[in-house]
Amino acid sequence: MFDLTDQVAIVTGGANGIGQGIAEALAKAGAKVVVADLDEEGGKKVAESISGDFLKLDVTDKENAEAVVNKVVEKYGKLDILAANAGIYPNVTIEDMTEDDWDKVFDINLKGMFFIVQPALKVMKANNYGRVVVTSSVTGSNTGYPGGAAYGATKIAILGFIKSAAMEYAKHGITLNAVQPGVIATEGLKKQLAGLSEGAAQYIPMKKLGDPEDIGTAVAFFASKEAKYITGQSLIVDGGQTLPESPGDVL
Ligand code: NAI
């Protein structure tokens, strides 16, 4: 696939689901991967399976995020790739949504993304090289579902963030891009959006949910040296889910 030999990567939310798929894809391409996650048990397991490292991270804790980046640089001397993927997707309708519900999803998905991207960009800039790939979603920019209003708002905000960030760092050899997964079969999805997880396949032209590996492949592409002239962009990886003009068009 892509050759990431000698590249050093951090994957947030790498202990499970899509993050695990990203960590595995980057490791398969030769990168040294640091799995950074709240989930210590799952994170250590993934790290061990790809001969990488695990660091405990709560992306809502600014100091913790800076410390994770600094520890990686202390050990490896650099940070080439950041996959900012940690996120939650609580299912809460507007009628039932509390201020805490709203704040929690924004704190993790949006502010948490910023907290890890900022220190990563600092060390990448010093090295005049970097690849940042954030996990957005088709939700917000292309689709919606009842209960997904706050979540969708965080995911389209991420797309807004990378466009200006990409401009600020373009002359420093750093690219920032996003992946927009459709419905990907993860434990998180099964737990949080059980109905969507079961019923979605029939509305997807490829008639199946995506695998974490499918997102990992897209991240490895953006993370490659060869993707050097692509920045501020996003790639939908959804088996054609967002293509139909009406459900009747899905054959
Ligand atoms: P998941 O629930 O399986 O995994 C999420 C990981 O993030 C877990 O390992 C969890 O411990 C970690 N995490 C949660 N809060 C954290 C925090 N505060 N600090 C550090 N780590 C934290 O979820 P999944 O399905 O793998 O989703 C991953 C990302 O992909 C999310 O950003 C989600 O919004 C996005 N996404 C997922 C889709 C899907 O269909 N599964 C579709 C579109 C986007």
Tab-separated table of C-alpha atoms and ligand atoms in Angstrom:
chain	number	residue	atom	x	y	z
A	1	MET	CA	0.000	0.000	0.000
A	2	PHE	CA	1.684	3.237	1.160
A	3	ASP	CA	5.145	3.145	2.650
A	4	LEU	CA	5.174	4.765	6.073
A	5	THR	CA	8.428	3.193	7.235
A	6	ASP	CA	10.134	5.301	9.948
A	7	GLN	CA	7.067	7.512	10.307
A	8	VAL	CA	5.767	8.159	13.826
A	9	ALA	CA	2.008	8.357	14.321
A	10	ILE	CA	-0.483	9.048	17.101
A	11	VAL	CA	-4.021	7.685	16.743
A	12	THR	CA	-6.550	9.069	19.217
A	13	GLY	CA	-9.455	6.777	19.979
A	14	GLY	CA	-7.210	4.002	18.688
A	15	ALA	CA	-8.334	1.435	21.253
A	16	ASN	CA	-11.502	0.447	19.424
A	17	GLY	CA	-13.466	0.558	16.212
A	18	ILE	CA	-12.378	2.966	13.492
A	19	GLY	CA	-9.342	4.129	15.482
A	20	GLN	CA	-8.163	0.543	15.757
A	21	GLY	CA	-8.601	0.187	11.985
A	22	ILE	CA	-6.535	3.334	11.463
A	23	ALA	CA	-3.802	2.173	13.871
A	24	GLU	CA	-3.609	-1.191	12.109
A	25	ALA	CA	-3.476	0.349	8.622
A	26	LEU	CA	-0.706	2.781	9.583
A	27	ALA	CA	1.284	0.017	11.289
A	28	LYS	CA	0.827	-2.271	8.279
A	29	ALA	CA	2.314	0.486	6.105
A	30	GLY	CA	5.359	0.557	8.405
A	31	ALA	CA	4.621	3.405	10.832
A	32	LYS	CA	5.444	3.323	14.527
A	33	VAL	CA	1.998	3.851	16.048
A	34	VAL	CA	1.099	5.276	19.430
A	35	VAL	CA	-2.446	4.407	20.432
A	36	ALA	CA	-3.824	7.212	22.632
A	37	ASP	CA	-7.141	6.543	24.302
A	38	LEU	CA	-9.169	6.680	27.503
A	39	ASP	CA	-9.623	2.920	27.327
A	40	GLU	CA	-6.446	1.509	28.835
A	41	GLU	CA	-7.257	-2.170	28.446
A	42	GLY	CA	-8.367	-1.944	24.808
A	43	GLY	CA	-5.575	0.470	23.934
A	44	LYS	CA	-2.843	-1.760	25.341
A	45	LYS	CA	-4.257	-4.733	23.469
A	46	VAL	CA	-4.269	-2.886	20.132
A	47	ALA	CA	-0.799	-1.432	20.759
A	48	GLU	CA	0.599	-4.869	21.534
A	49	SER	CA	-0.935	-6.405	18.408
A	50	ILE	CA	0.779	-3.848	16.151
A	51	SER	CA	4.046	-3.591	18.134
A	52	GLY	CA	3.207	-0.007	19.002
A	53	ASP	CA	2.847	1.966	22.231
A	54	PHE	CA	-0.131	2.949	24.347
A	55	LEU	CA	-0.561	6.266	26.124
A	56	LYS	CA	-3.587	7.107	28.206
A	57	LEU	CA	-5.369	10.151	26.839
A	58	ASP	CA	-8.521	12.062	27.608
A	59	VAL	CA	-8.821	14.467	24.681
A	60	THR	CA	-10.878	16.870	26.796
A	61	ASP	CA	-7.833	17.439	29.031
A	62	LYS	CA	-5.583	20.001	27.311
A	63	GLU	CA	-2.534	19.262	29.475
A	64	ASN	CA	-2.929	15.535	28.976
A	65	ALA	CA	-3.053	16.026	25.200
A	66	GLU	CA	0.109	18.168	25.236
A	67	ALA	CA	1.867	15.618	27.451
A	68	VAL	CA	1.021	12.787	25.039
A	69	VAL	CA	2.517	14.682	22.101
A	70	ASN	CA	5.600	15.605	24.145
A	71	LYS	CA	6.130	12.011	25.322
A	72	VAL	CA	6.039	10.768	21.741
A	73	VAL	CA	8.566	13.380	20.655
A	74	GLU	CA	10.799	12.567	23.660
A	75	LYS	CA	10.829	8.899	22.694
A	76	TYR	CA	10.982	9.090	18.898
A	77	GLY	CA	12.350	12.579	18.270
A	78	LYS	CA	9.442	13.585	16.039
A	79	LEU	CA	5.767	13.215	15.184
A	80	ASP	CA	4.894	12.756	11.511
A	81	ILE	CA	1.244	11.694	11.579
A	82	LEU	CA	-1.712	12.508	13.798
A	83	ALA	CA	-5.026	10.745	13.287
A	84	ALA	CA	-7.448	12.733	15.480
A	85	ASN	CA	-10.243	10.215	15.602
A	86	ALA	CA	-11.594	10.012	19.188
A	87	GLY	CA	-15.275	10.806	19.252
A	88	ILE	CA	-18.678	9.925	20.627
A	89	TYR	CA	-22.094	9.907	18.993
A	90	PRO	CA	-24.794	10.041	21.658
A	91	ASN	CA	-28.308	9.688	20.341
A	92	VAL	CA	-30.337	12.537	21.892
A	93	THR	CA	-33.276	14.353	20.322
A	94	ILE	CA	-33.434	18.138	20.560
A	95	GLU	CA	-36.483	17.897	22.826
A	96	ASP	CA	-34.587	15.808	25.370
A	97	MET	CA	-31.167	17.423	24.997
A	98	THR	CA	-29.675	19.006	28.114
A	99	GLU	CA	-26.922	21.583	28.158
A	100	ASP	CA	-24.608	18.864	29.496
A	101	ASP	CA	-25.465	16.579	26.566
A	102	TRP	CA	-24.621	19.391	24.137
A	103	ASP	CA	-21.376	20.315	25.945
A	104	LYS	CA	-20.145	16.725	26.240
A	105	VAL	CA	-20.297	15.959	22.529
A	106	PHE	CA	-18.712	19.308	21.639
A	107	ASP	CA	-16.005	18.902	24.327
A	108	ILE	CA	-14.904	15.507	23.040
A	109	ASN	CA	-15.500	15.733	19.290
A	110	LEU	CA	-14.562	19.342	18.623
A	111	LYS	CA	-12.584	20.901	21.475
A	112	GLY	CA	-10.860	17.553	22.085
A	113	MET	CA	-9.826	17.430	18.425
A	114	PHE	CA	-8.363	20.938	18.763
A	115	PHE	CA	-6.546	20.061	22.017
A	116	ILE	CA	-4.541	17.292	20.326
A	117	VAL	CA	-4.116	18.932	16.908
A	118	GLN	CA	-2.626	22.160	18.342
A	119	PRO	CA	0.425	20.637	20.103
A	120	ALA	CA	0.912	18.193	17.219
A	121	LEU	CA	1.109	21.070	14.726
A	122	LYS	CA	3.664	22.809	16.926
A	123	VAL	CA	6.114	19.902	16.797
A	124	MET	CA	5.382	19.183	13.120
A	125	LYS	CA	6.114	22.802	12.240
A	126	ALA	CA	9.512	22.579	13.933
A	127	ASN	CA	10.257	19.582	11.691
A	128	ASN	CA	8.755	21.173	8.566
A	129	TYR	CA	6.678	18.053	7.938
A	130	GLY	CA	3.353	16.641	9.074
A	131	ARG	CA	0.164	14.842	8.181
A	132	VAL	CA	-2.974	15.469	10.215
A	133	VAL	CA	-6.060	13.429	9.401
A	134	VAL	CA	-9.241	14.053	11.378
A	135	THR	CA	-12.259	11.776	11.525
A	136	SER	CA	-15.375	13.689	10.566
A	137	SER	CA	-18.509	11.947	9.275
A	138	VAL	CA	-21.091	12.106	6.521
A	139	THR	CA	-23.444	13.138	9.341
A	140	GLY	CA	-23.733	16.913	9.472
A	141	SER	CA	-22.347	17.717	6.019
A	142	ASN	CA	-24.371	15.213	3.962
A	143	THR	CA	-26.874	13.404	6.158
A	144	GLY	CA	-28.734	13.603	9.438
A	145	TYR	CA	-30.780	11.367	11.687
A	146	PRO	CA	-33.188	12.068	14.544
A	147	GLY	CA	-31.008	12.304	17.644
A	148	GLY	CA	-27.896	13.340	15.722
A	149	ALA	CA	-28.223	17.159	15.690
A	150	ALA	CA	-25.446	18.039	18.149
A	151	TYR	CA	-23.227	15.252	16.853
A	152	GLY	CA	-23.675	16.346	13.229
A	153	ALA	CA	-22.861	19.926	14.208
A	154	THR	CA	-19.518	18.805	15.684
A	155	LYS	CA	-18.627	16.758	12.635
A	156	ILE	CA	-19.249	19.508	10.077
A	157	ALA	CA	-17.401	21.947	12.354
A	158	ILE	CA	-14.329	19.735	12.042
A	159	LEU	CA	-14.475	20.183	8.263
A	160	GLY	CA	-14.593	23.934	8.753
A	161	PHE	CA	-11.618	23.837	11.102
A	162	ILE	CA	-9.288	22.002	8.737
A	163	LYS	CA	-9.814	24.398	5.843
A	164	SER	CA	-8.328	27.406	7.639
A	165	ALA	CA	-5.801	25.265	9.531
A	166	ALA	CA	-4.607	23.828	6.217
A	167	MET	CA	-3.884	27.347	4.975
A	168	GLU	CA	-1.985	28.305	8.118
A	169	TYR	CA	0.339	25.296	7.820
A	170	ALA	CA	0.604	24.781	4.051
A	171	LYS	CA	3.996	26.437	3.767
A	172	HIS	CA	5.387	24.298	6.581
A	173	GLY	CA	5.077	20.967	4.759
A	174	ILE	CA	2.014	20.054	6.804
A	175	THR	CA	-1.293	18.865	5.377
A	176	LEU	CA	-4.617	18.597	7.211
A	177	ASN	CA	-7.367	16.452	5.712
A	178	ALA	CA	-10.474	14.634	6.866
A	179	VAL	CA	-12.125	11.281	6.353
A	180	GLN	CA	-15.909	11.141	6.379
A	181	PRO	CA	-17.044	7.615	7.236
A	182	GLY	CA	-20.522	6.413	6.391
A	183	VAL	CA	-21.883	3.633	8.579
A	184	ILE	CA	-18.949	1.603	9.856
A	185	ALA	CA	-19.435	-1.611	11.832
A	186	THR	CA	-17.902	-0.879	15.240
A	187	GLU	CA	-18.801	-1.876	18.788
A	188	GLY	CA	-19.478	1.795	19.514
A	189	LEU	CA	-22.042	1.973	16.717
A	190	LYS	CA	-23.772	-1.207	17.894
A	191	LYS	CA	-24.009	0.166	21.431
A	192	GLN	CA	-24.983	3.750	20.683
A	193	LEU	CA	-27.026	3.490	17.512
A	194	ALA	CA	-28.275	-0.080	17.473
A	195	GLY	CA	-31.227	0.617	15.139
A	196	LEU	CA	-29.078	2.388	12.568
A	197	SER	CA	-26.439	-0.288	12.747
A	198	GLU	CA	-28.945	-3.069	11.930
A	199	GLY	CA	-31.093	-1.338	9.336
A	200	ALA	CA	-28.605	0.704	7.350
A	201	ALA	CA	-27.171	-1.936	4.999
A	202	GLN	CA	-30.272	-2.102	2.786
A	203	TYR	CA	-29.981	1.634	1.994
A	204	ILE	CA	-26.301	1.447	1.078
A	205	PRO	CA	-25.587	0.684	-2.607
A	206	MET	CA	-22.849	-1.776	-1.575
A	207	LYS	CA	-25.429	-3.464	0.718
A	208	LYS	CA	-23.119	-3.678	3.689
A	209	LEU	CA	-21.651	-1.553	6.441
A	210	GLY	CA	-18.040	-0.435	6.135
A	211	ASP	CA	-15.166	-1.952	8.087
A	212	PRO	CA	-12.729	0.063	10.238
A	213	GLU	CA	-10.056	-1.068	7.771
A	214	ASP	CA	-11.795	0.918	5.003
A	215	ILE	CA	-11.276	4.122	6.966
A	216	GLY	CA	-7.727	3.078	7.866
A	217	THR	CA	-6.903	2.802	4.167
A	218	ALA	CA	-8.142	6.341	3.483
A	219	VAL	CA	-6.174	7.711	6.444
A	220	ALA	CA	-3.007	5.916	5.298
A	221	PHE	CA	-3.432	7.587	1.899
A	222	PHE	CA	-3.700	11.096	3.373
A	223	ALA	CA	-0.808	10.237	5.734
A	224	SER	CA	1.496	9.185	2.917
A	225	LYS	CA	4.340	11.352	1.668
A	226	GLU	CA	2.823	11.018	-1.813
A	227	ALA	CA	-0.344	12.898	-0.774
A	228	LYS	CA	1.807	16.027	-0.375
A	229	TYR	CA	-0.283	18.333	-2.582
A	230	ILE	CA	-3.642	17.566	-0.970
A	231	THR	CA	-4.703	19.699	1.977
A	232	GLY	CA	-7.919	21.000	3.539
A	233	GLN	CA	-9.898	18.249	1.793
A	234	SER	CA	-12.162	15.453	2.906
A	235	LEU	CA	-12.892	12.008	1.544
A	236	ILE	CA	-16.237	10.266	1.957
A	237	VAL	CA	-15.849	6.530	2.576
A	238	ASP	CA	-19.396	5.197	2.667
A	239	GLY	CA	-20.020	2.409	0.138
A	240	GLY	CA	-22.097	4.849	-1.899
A	241	GLN	CA	-24.486	5.653	0.969
A	242	THR	CA	-24.732	9.364	0.142
A	243	LEU	CA	-25.167	8.889	-3.632
A	244	PRO	CA	-28.866	8.015	-4.118
A	245	GLU	CA	-31.247	10.864	-4.958
A	246	SER	CA	-34.004	8.815	-3.317
A	247	PRO	CA	-34.076	5.492	-1.405
A	248	GLY	CA	-35.788	3.937	-4.442
A	249	ASP	CA	-32.591	4.414	-6.427
A	250	VAL	CA	-30.726	1.863	-4.311
A	251	LEU	CA	-30.831	-1.325	-6.379
B	1	NAI	P1	-15.968	3.650	19.186
B	1	NAI	O1	-16.874	4.034	20.297
B	1	NAI	O2	-15.936	2.227	18.731
B	1	NAI	O3	-14.477	4.114	19.493
B	1	NAI	C1	-14.218	5.414	19.945
B	1	NAI	C2	-12.911	5.420	20.737
B	1	NAI	O4	-12.704	6.749	21.223
B	1	NAI	C3	-12.939	4.504	21.956
B	1	NAI	O5	-11.760	3.738	22.007
B	1	NAI	C4	-13.048	5.465	23.133
B	1	NAI	O6	-12.455	4.957	24.322
B	1	NAI	C5	-12.321	6.661	22.587
B	1	NAI	N1	-12.687	7.888	23.300
B	1	NAI	C6	-13.927	8.334	23.630
B	1	NAI	N2	-13.842	9.466	24.339
B	1	NAI	C7	-12.524	9.761	24.464
B	1	NAI	C8	-11.795	10.791	25.091
B	1	NAI	N3	-12.423	11.767	25.782
B	1	NAI	N4	-10.455	10.787	25.011
B	1	NAI	C9	-9.805	9.797	24.350
B	1	NAI	N5	-10.426	8.759	23.751
B	1	NAI	C10	-11.773	8.746	23.807
B	1	NAI	O7	-16.390	4.624	17.961
B	1	NAI	P2	-16.142	4.470	16.397
B	1	NAI	O8	-17.385	3.992	15.783
B	1	NAI	O9	-14.884	3.752	16.147
B	1	NAI	O10	-15.969	6.006	15.992
B	1	NAI	C11	-14.686	6.616	15.929
B	1	NAI	C12	-14.798	7.965	15.257
B	1	NAI	O11	-15.408	7.818	13.979
B	1	NAI	C13	-15.658	8.987	16.008
B	1	NAI	O12	-15.080	10.254	15.880
B	1	NAI	C14	-16.986	8.903	15.289
B	1	NAI	O13	-17.707	10.090	15.405
B	1	NAI	C15	-16.520	8.675	13.863
B	1	NAI	N6	-17.508	8.076	12.990
B	1	NAI	C16	-17.970	6.817	13.211
B	1	NAI	C17	-18.892	6.247	12.347
B	1	NAI	C18	-19.375	4.838	12.495
B	1	NAI	O14	-20.286	4.451	11.728
B	1	NAI	N7	-18.872	4.035	13.398
B	1	NAI	C19	-19.417	6.998	11.190
B	1	NAI	C20	-18.844	8.313	11.046
B	1	NAI	C21	-17.920	8.825	11.915
